[in-house]
Amino acid sequence: ILYNSIGYRIDEFVQEISDDDTDSLKSTSMRRKFIEEALQMYSEHPVQGIGEDGFRYVNSNERTYSHCNYTEILVNLGTLGFVLYYSIYIVILSGAKKNRSKDLIVALTLAMLIADIATVSYAIEINYILFGMIFGILSRNNYKKELKARNEIV
């Protein structure tokens, strides 16, 4: 069971770094190519990008995405979209400083930021559900503090 959940991924990783002609190495090479291409397009349209889902239609291997949330947002939505999207994380992390659930919030946020290196998540609904849950944790703690300050809760 353990092998089926994570063991095979470790095997693939070892093959990727030890064997020059594996499919996974080709996959990594393609990802790198998409990311480089996205960064090139971003440099040509840095402020507003090329438009939502635009990379999918103008890259050299049509009908695919850049395989990295950072570059996908930069190329499609530009610096403006990038700053707006990732400001959510800044708000979350700054709100977590004095929160009793700080470790959980920071761990979830960091996991999401790390996952964004290899996935395109800004268009996936589950991300916004996670944001909502995190903001709920932050709000709940702030509400309890407010009630305590007004002596409505012991």
N, CA and C of each residue as an Amber inpcrd file, in Angstrom:
protein
   462
   0.8350000  -1.1950000   0.0000000   0.0000000   0.0000000   0.0000000
   0.8730000   1.2500000   0.0000000   1.9060000   1.2570000   0.8340000
   2.7840000   2.4170000   0.9050000   3.4780000   2.6580000  -0.4350000
   3.9040000   1.5620000  -1.0780000   4.5530000   1.7110000  -2.3800000
   3.6010000   2.3320000  -3.3920000   2.3390000   1.8830000  -3.3790000
   1.3660000   2.4080000  -4.3310000   1.0700000   3.8910000  -4.1060000
   1.2210000   4.3750000  -2.8880000   0.9170000   5.7700000  -2.6400000
   2.1130000   6.6870000  -2.8530000   3.3090000   6.3050000  -2.3660000
   4.4570000   7.1860000  -2.5590000   5.7000000   6.4780000  -3.0860000
   5.7930000   5.1830000  -2.8970000   6.9920000   4.4520000  -3.2990000
   7.3090000   4.5620000  -4.7740000   6.2870000   4.4500000  -5.6100000
   6.5400000   4.5120000  -7.0450000   7.0280000   5.8940000  -7.4630000
   6.6150000   6.9380000  -6.7320000   7.0940000   8.2920000  -7.0430000
   8.5790000   8.4170000  -6.7310000   8.9950000   7.7780000  -5.6450000
  10.4160000   7.7900000  -5.3050000  11.2050000   7.0450000  -6.3700000
  10.6830000   5.8950000  -6.8150000  11.3270000   5.1450000  -7.9020000
  11.4620000   6.0020000  -9.1610000  10.3950000   6.6950000  -9.5260000
  10.4260000   7.5530000 -10.7140000  11.4660000   8.6490000 -10.5670000
  11.5580000   9.2280000  -9.3660000  12.5320000  10.2860000  -9.1320000
  13.9440000   9.7590000  -9.2880000  14.2220000   8.5840000  -8.7020000
  15.5550000   7.9870000  -8.8010000  15.8760000   7.6850000 -10.2640000
  14.9130000   7.1480000 -11.0030000  15.1290000   6.8770000 -12.4290000
  15.3960000   8.1730000 -13.1860000  14.6590000   9.2030000 -12.8250000
  14.8010000  10.4860000 -13.5150000  16.2020000  11.0410000 -13.3830000
  16.7810000  10.9330000 -12.2090000  18.1070000  11.5120000 -12.0350000
  19.2320000  10.5510000 -12.4310000  18.9240000   9.2760000 -12.6480000
  19.9760000   8.3210000 -12.9790000  19.9390000   7.8220000 -14.4170000
  18.8500000   8.0050000 -15.1300000  18.7070000   7.4540000 -16.4760000
  18.3740000   8.5710000 -17.4510000  19.2040000   8.7220000 -18.4800000
  19.0450000   9.8330000 -19.4110000  17.8640000   9.7210000 -20.3640000
  17.3210000   8.5510000 -20.5950000  16.2710000   8.4550000 -21.5940000
  14.9520000   7.9460000 -21.0270000  14.6390000   8.3140000 -19.8140000
  13.3590000   7.9160000 -19.2450000  12.2770000   8.8990000 -19.6530000
  11.0390000   8.4550000 -19.5890000   9.9210000   9.3440000 -19.8760000
   9.8310000  10.4720000 -18.8670000  10.1850000  10.1900000 -17.6220000
  10.0970000  11.2340000 -16.6090000  11.1000000  12.3400000 -16.8730000
  12.2870000  11.9880000 -17.3740000  13.2630000  13.0060000 -17.7130000
  12.7500000  13.8510000 -18.8680000  12.1040000  13.2100000 -19.8220000
  11.5110000  13.9540000 -20.9290000  10.4130000  14.8690000 -20.4240000
   9.6490000  14.3860000 -19.4530000   8.5920000  15.1910000 -18.8660000
   9.1720000  16.4210000 -18.1720000  10.2480000  16.2190000 -17.4270000
  10.9060000  17.3350000 -16.7450000  11.4510000  18.3210000 -17.7600000
  12.0170000  17.8080000 -18.8210000  12.5460000  18.6690000 -19.8820000
  11.4300000  19.4850000 -20.5370000  10.3000000  18.8530000 -20.7730000
   9.1540000  19.5650000 -21.3610000   8.6390000  20.6360000 -20.4070000
   8.5410000  20.3100000 -19.1300000   8.0980000  21.2990000 -18.1370000
   9.0210000  22.5120000 -18.1460000  10.3110000  22.2370000 -18.1510000
  11.2940000  23.3210000 -18.1720000  11.0980000  24.1730000 -19.4250000
  10.8520000  23.5220000 -20.5470000  10.6310000  24.2470000 -21.8060000
   9.3890000  25.1360000 -21.7050000   8.3010000  24.6070000 -21.1410000
   7.0740000  25.3940000 -20.9980000   7.3050000  26.5940000 -20.0850000
   8.0300000  26.3690000 -19.0050000   8.2990000  27.4560000 -18.0600000
   9.1510000  28.5370000 -18.7230000  10.1810000  28.1260000 -19.4340000
  11.0330000  29.0950000 -20.1310000  10.2340000  29.8740000 -21.1750000
   9.3830000  29.1720000 -21.8970000   8.5530000  29.8210000 -22.9100000
   7.5760000  30.8080000 -22.2630000   6.9970000  30.4080000 -21.1520000
   6.0710000  31.2990000 -20.4380000   6.7900000  32.5480000 -19.9530000
   7.9890000  32.3930000 -19.4260000   8.7500000  33.5580000 -18.9610000
   9.1090000  34.4890000 -20.1110000   9.4090000  33.9120000 -21.2680000
   9.6920000  34.7350000 -22.4430000   8.4460000  35.5390000 -22.8420000
   7.2890000  34.8850000 -22.8720000   6.0430000  35.5790000 -23.2100000
   5.7130000  36.6480000 -22.1740000   5.9600000  36.3370000 -20.9090000
   5.7190000  37.3090000 -19.8440000   6.5860000  38.5450000 -20.0570000
   7.8340000  38.3480000 -20.4610000   8.7280000  39.4960000 -20.6710000
   8.2160000  40.4070000 -21.7890000   7.4150000  39.8600000 -22.6780000
   6.8460000  40.6560000 -23.7720000   5.5430000  41.3460000 -23.3680000
   4.8690000  40.8490000 -22.3250000   3.5890000  41.3980000 -21.8480000
   3.5780000  41.4050000 -20.3190000   4.4800000  42.1720000 -19.6950000
   4.6620000  42.0440000 -18.2480000   3.5370000  42.5980000 -17.3700000
   2.8280000  43.5940000 -17.8240000   1.8520000  44.2380000 -16.9420000
   0.5410000  43.4660000 -16.8790000  -0.0810000  43.2340000 -18.0090000
  -1.3970000  42.5920000 -18.0350000  -1.3770000  41.1600000 -18.5490000
  -0.2520000  40.6790000 -19.0230000  -0.1870000  39.3220000 -19.5430000
  -0.8680000  39.2150000 -20.9060000  -1.0730000  37.9830000 -21.3440000
  -1.6600000  37.7530000 -22.6670000  -3.1260000  37.3550000 -22.5950000
  -3.6700000  37.2840000 -21.3960000  -5.0880000  36.9540000 -21.2350000
  -5.2950000  35.5900000 -20.6080000  -6.3980000  35.4680000 -19.9080000
  -6.7410000  34.2340000 -19.2020000  -6.6540000  33.0200000 -20.1250000
  -5.9050000  32.0250000 -19.6890000  -5.7030000  30.7690000 -20.4100000
  -5.0040000  30.9600000 -21.7510000  -4.3670000  32.1140000 -21.9240000
  -3.7220000  32.4390000 -23.1880000  -2.5490000  31.5480000 -23.5400000
  -1.7560000  31.1760000 -22.5560000  -0.5780000  30.3500000 -22.8290000
  -0.9560000  29.0710000 -23.5510000  -2.0940000  28.5120000 -23.1790000
  -2.5600000  27.2600000 -23.7740000  -2.6830000  27.3650000 -25.3020000
  -2.9640000  28.5480000 -25.7930000  -3.2420000  28.7050000 -27.2220000
  -2.0890000  29.2910000 -28.0260000  -1.0510000  29.7770000 -27.3670000
   0.0320000  30.4020000 -28.1260000   1.3990000  29.7670000 -27.8960000
   1.4940000  28.7400000 -27.0810000   2.8090000  28.1240000 -26.8680000
   3.1520000  27.1880000 -28.0190000   4.3970000  26.7630000 -28.0540000
   4.8600000  25.9420000 -29.1740000   4.2460000  24.5460000 -29.1970000
   3.7410000  24.0820000 -28.0700000   3.0870000  22.7850000 -27.9990000
   1.6350000  23.0360000 -27.6090000   0.8550000  23.5170000 -28.5480000
  -0.5050000  24.0050000 -28.2640000  -1.3380000  23.0600000 -27.4100000
  -2.2780000  23.6790000 -26.7380000  -3.2650000  22.9920000 -25.9000000
  -2.6880000  22.4570000 -24.5940000  -1.6620000  23.1190000 -24.1000000
  -1.1390000  22.7530000 -22.7910000  -0.9050000  24.0230000 -21.9850000
  -0.6280000  23.8580000 -20.7320000  -0.3890000  24.9750000 -19.8320000
   1.0790000  24.9470000 -19.4330000   1.5330000  25.9380000 -18.6840000
   2.9670000  26.0620000 -18.4050000   3.4830000  25.1220000 -17.3160000
   2.5950000  24.3990000 -16.6450000   2.9660000  23.4270000 -15.6160000
   3.6000000  24.0590000 -14.3790000   3.3530000  25.3370000 -14.1540000
   3.8660000  26.0390000 -12.9820000   2.9260000  27.2080000 -12.7170000
   2.3380000  27.2550000 -11.5490000   1.3640000  28.3020000 -11.2360000
   1.9740000  29.6940000 -11.3640000   3.2180000  29.8480000 -10.9360000
   3.8670000  31.1570000 -10.9730000   3.9680000  31.6760000 -12.4070000
   4.4690000  30.8350000 -13.3060000   4.6180000  31.2920000 -14.6820000
   3.2770000  31.3780000 -15.4010000   2.3580000  30.4960000 -15.0550000
   1.0330000  30.5260000 -15.6870000   0.3300000  31.8520000 -15.3860000
   0.3800000  32.2850000 -14.1390000  -0.2470000  33.5530000 -13.7770000
   0.5080000  34.7140000 -14.4160000   1.8340000  34.6770000 -14.3620000
   2.6120000  35.7700000 -14.9510000   2.3110000  35.9460000 -16.4360000
   2.3380000  34.8540000 -17.1930000   2.1230000  34.9680000 -18.6380000
   0.6700000  35.3210000 -18.9690000  -0.2650000  34.7480000 -18.2620000
  -1.6780000  34.9710000 -18.5920000  -2.2310000  36.2650000 -18.0040000
  -1.8900000  36.5590000 -16.7560000  -2.5010000  37.6820000 -16.0500000
  -1.5230000  38.8110000 -15.7600000  -0.2630000  38.6180000 -16.0800000
   0.7400000  39.6520000 -15.9000000   1.0770000  39.8990000 -14.4360000
   1.8680000  40.9320000 -14.2360000   2.2960000  41.2940000 -12.8870000
   1.1020000  41.6500000 -12.0230000   0.1170000  42.3300000 -12.6110000
  -1.0720000  42.7090000 -11.8370000  -1.7990000  41.4900000 -11.2760000
  -2.0510000  40.5140000 -12.1050000  -2.7180000  39.2940000 -11.6610000
  -1.8880000  38.5160000 -10.6590000  -0.5780000  38.4850000 -10.8820000
   0.3320000  37.7730000  -9.9800000   0.2960000  38.3920000  -8.5880000
   0.4140000  39.7130000  -8.5360000   0.4020000  40.4080000  -7.2420000
  -0.9510000  40.2300000  -6.5530000  -2.0300000  40.3550000  -7.2980000
  -3.3530000  40.1780000  -6.6910000  -3.5220000  38.7620000  -6.1270000
  -3.1730000  37.7680000  -6.9170000  -3.3530000  36.3890000  -6.4660000
  -2.4870000  36.0830000  -5.2500000  -1.2020000  36.3810000  -5.3180000
  -0.3150000  36.0100000  -4.2220000  -0.4330000  36.9290000  -3.0080000
  -1.1460000  38.0350000  -3.1310000  -1.4120000  38.8610000  -1.9500000
  -2.3110000  38.1170000  -0.9640000  -3.0890000  37.1670000  -1.4660000
  -3.9000000  36.3230000  -0.5810000  -2.9890000  35.6200000   0.4260000
  -1.8670000  35.1000000  -0.0430000  -0.9370000  34.3970000   0.8330000
  -0.3030000  35.3460000   1.8480000  -0.0250000  36.5590000   1.4300000
   0.5520000  37.5440000   2.3500000  -0.4350000  37.8650000   3.4590000
  -1.6990000  38.0430000   3.0870000  -2.7380000  38.3140000   4.0880000
  -2.8530000  37.1380000   5.0600000  -2.8450000  35.9400000   4.5270000
  -2.9540000  34.7450000   5.3750000  -1.7730000  34.6570000   6.3420000
  -0.5620000  34.7900000   5.8220000   0.6140000  34.6520000   6.6800000
   0.7120000  35.7680000   7.7090000   0.3230000  36.9750000   7.3310000
   0.3660000  38.0630000   8.3150000  -0.7130000  37.8680000   9.3750000
  -1.8490000  37.3170000   8.9990000  -2.9090000  37.0390000   9.9630000
  -2.5810000  35.8730000  10.8770000  -1.7110000  35.0050000  10.4260000
  -1.3700000  33.8160000  11.2060000  -0.4020000  34.1140000  12.3460000
   0.2690000  35.2610000  12.2880000   1.3100000  35.5690000  13.2810000
   0.8380000  35.3840000  14.7160000  -0.3340000  35.9070000  15.0250000
  -0.8250000  35.8620000  16.4060000  -1.9520000  34.8590000  16.5810000
  -2.1020000  33.9710000  15.6260000  -3.1810000  33.0000000  15.6860000
  -2.7340000  31.7500000  16.4130000  -3.6030000  31.2080000  17.1960000
  -3.3280000  29.9930000  17.9640000  -3.0530000  28.8100000  17.0330000
  -3.6030000  28.8310000  15.8450000  -3.4110000  27.7540000  14.8720000
  -2.3300000  28.1180000  13.8560000  -1.3950000  28.9580000  14.2740000
  -0.3610000  29.4690000  13.3780000   0.3850000  28.3570000  12.6420000
   0.7900000  27.3090000  13.3570000   1.5750000  26.2390000  12.7300000
   0.7990000  25.5550000  11.6090000  -0.4750000  25.2880000  11.8390000
  -1.3160000  24.6680000  10.8200000  -1.4710000  25.5930000   9.6110000
  -1.7310000  26.8400000   9.8680000  -1.9360000  27.8100000   8.7790000
  -0.6610000  27.9720000   7.9540000   0.4650000  28.1140000   8.6260000
   1.7410000  28.2630000   7.9180000   2.0600000  27.0030000   7.1220000
   1.8400000  25.8320000   7.7090000   2.1140000  24.5660000   7.0070000
   1.2460000  24.4260000   5.7600000  -0.0480000  24.7130000   5.8760000
  -0.9410000  24.6370000   4.7100000  -0.5200000  25.6300000   3.6320000
  -0.2040000  26.8390000   4.0530000   0.1810000  27.8840000   3.1010000
   1.4750000  27.5210000   2.3880000   2.4650000  27.0630000   3.1290000
   3.7300000  26.6670000   2.5080000   3.5460000  25.4750000   1.5710000
   2.7190000  24.5260000   1.9670000   2.4500000  23.3740000   1.0910000
   1.8230000  23.8380000  -0.2220000   0.9040000  24.7820000  -0.1360000
   0.2650000  25.2980000  -1.3480000   1.2790000  26.0450000  -2.2180000
   2.1450000  26.8390000  -1.5990000   3.1540000  27.5880000  -2.3610000
   4.1590000  26.6560000  -3.0220000   4.5450000  25.6040000  -2.3370000
   5.4820000  24.6360000  -2.9160000   4.8140000  23.8730000  -4.0560000
   3.5710000  23.4770000  -3.8580000   2.8490000  22.7550000  -4.9130000
   2.7190000  23.6000000  -6.1740000   2.6490000  24.9130000  -6.0000000
   2.5150000  25.8090000  -7.1580000   3.7100000  25.7660000  -8.0990000
   4.8240000  25.2270000  -7.6490000   5.9910000  25.0970000  -8.5180000
   5.7080000  24.1020000  -9.6410000   4.9500000  23.0590000  -9.3560000
   4.7530000  21.9870000 -10.3290000   3.3050000  21.8110000 -10.7720000
   2.4220000  22.6890000 -10.3340000   1.0210000  22.5960000 -10.7400000
   0.4790000  23.9850000 -11.0610000  -0.6240000  24.0100000 -11.7630000
  -1.3350000  25.2580000 -11.9970000  -2.6030000  25.1860000 -11.1630000
  -2.6120000  25.9550000 -10.0870000  -3.6850000  25.8190000  -9.1070000
  -4.6320000  27.0080000  -9.0420000  -4.2820000  28.1210000  -9.6520000
  -5.1190000  29.3070000  -9.4670000  -6.5140000  29.1520000 -10.0710000
  -6.6960000  28.2110000 -10.9460000  -8.0130000  28.0000000 -11.5570000
  -8.7250000  26.7770000 -10.9860000  -8.1930000  26.2050000  -9.9240000
  -8.7810000  25.0060000  -9.3280000  -9.5810000  25.4090000  -8.0890000
 -10.8220000  24.9960000  -8.0540000 -11.7390000  25.4020000  -6.9950000
 -11.2760000  24.9990000  -5.5990000 -10.6180000  23.8570000  -5.4740000
 -10.2130000  23.3850000  -4.1490000  -9.2900000  24.3930000  -3.4720000
  -8.4940000  25.1030000  -4.2500000  -7.6270000  26.1310000  -3.6660000
  -8.4440000  27.1850000  -2.9330000  -9.5370000  27.5960000  -3.5290000
 -10.3550000  28.6420000  -2.9250000 -11.1280000  28.1090000  -1.7260000
 -11.4140000  26.8280000  -1.7220000 -12.0090000  26.2090000  -0.5390000
 -10.9800000  26.2100000   0.5880000  -9.7260000  25.8770000   0.2670000
  -8.6630000  25.9270000   1.2740000  -8.4670000  27.3470000   1.7950000
  -8.4730000  28.3290000   0.8850000  -8.3690000  29.7270000   1.3260000
  -9.5030000  30.0580000   2.2880000 -10.7040000  29.6500000   1.9440000
 -11.8590000  29.9130000   2.8000000 -11.7090000  29.2690000   4.1640000
 -11.2220000  28.0340000   4.1930000 -11.0130000  27.3520000   5.4670000
  -9.9640000  28.0750000   6.3090000  -8.8870000  28.4890000   5.6660000
  -7.8280000  29.1960000   6.3960000  -8.3500000  30.5280000   6.9280000
  -9.0730000  31.2720000   6.0920000  -9.6350000  32.5410000   6.5580000
 -10.6540000  32.3020000   7.6720000 -11.3680000  31.1850000   7.6090000
 -12.2980000  30.8310000   8.6840000 -11.5730000  30.6080000   9.9980000
 -10.4420000  29.9120000   9.9470000  -9.6370000  29.6870000  11.1520000
  -9.1460000  31.0220000  11.6990000  -8.6690000  31.8800000  10.8070000
  -8.1870000  33.1920000  11.2410000  -9.3130000  34.0170000  11.8610000
 -10.4570000  34.0320000  11.2170000 -11.5910000  34.8360000  11.6880000
 -12.1270000  34.3220000  13.0190000 -12.1970000  33.0300000  13.1670000
 -12.7180000  32.4360000  14.4010000 -11.8780000  32.8740000  15.5910000
 -10.5730000  32.8080000  15.4360000  -9.6840000  33.2020000  16.5160000
  -9.8230000  34.6940000  16.8090000  -9.8960000  35.5250000  15.7820000
 -10.0470000  36.9690000  15.9740000 -11.3740000  37.2930000  16.6440000
 -12.4300000  36.5720000  16.2850000 -13.7530000  36.8000000  16.8830000
 -13.7270000  36.4620000  18.3680000 -13.0660000  35.3530000  18.7110000
 -12.9620000  34.9700000  20.1220000 -12.1950000  36.0350000  20.9110000
 -11.1280000  36.5710000  20.3310000 -10.3670000  37.6260000  20.9990000
 -11.2390000  38.8580000  21.2210000 -12.0420000  39.1910000  20.2220000
 -12.9250000  40.3530000  20.3270000 -13.9550000  40.1560000  21.4350000
 -14.5240000  38.9720000  21.5140000 -15.4980000  38.6880000  22.5760000
 -14.8490000  38.7530000  23.9600000 -13.6500000  38.2050000  24.0610000
 -12.9350000  38.2750000  25.3420000 -12.6790000  39.7170000  25.7360000
 -12.2810000  40.5400000  24.7770000 -11.9980000  41.9410000  25.0530000
 -13.2500000  42.6650000  25.5510000 -14.4030000  42.2510000  25.0810000
 -15.6700000  42.8730000  25.5100000 -16.2530000  42.1530000  26.7190000
 -15.5150000  41.2210000  27.2720000 -15.9390000  40.4350000  28.4440000
 -17.2340000  39.6600000  28.2040000 -17.4680000  39.2140000  26.9910000
 -18.6500000  38.4260000  26.6830000 -18.3600000  36.9290000  26.7440000
 -17.1020000  36.5990000  26.9080000 -16.7080000  35.1910000  26.9840000
 -15.5900000  35.0700000  28.0180000 -15.5940000  34.0190000  28.7240000
 -14.5770000  33.8450000  29.7710000 -13.4670000  32.9540000  29.2560000
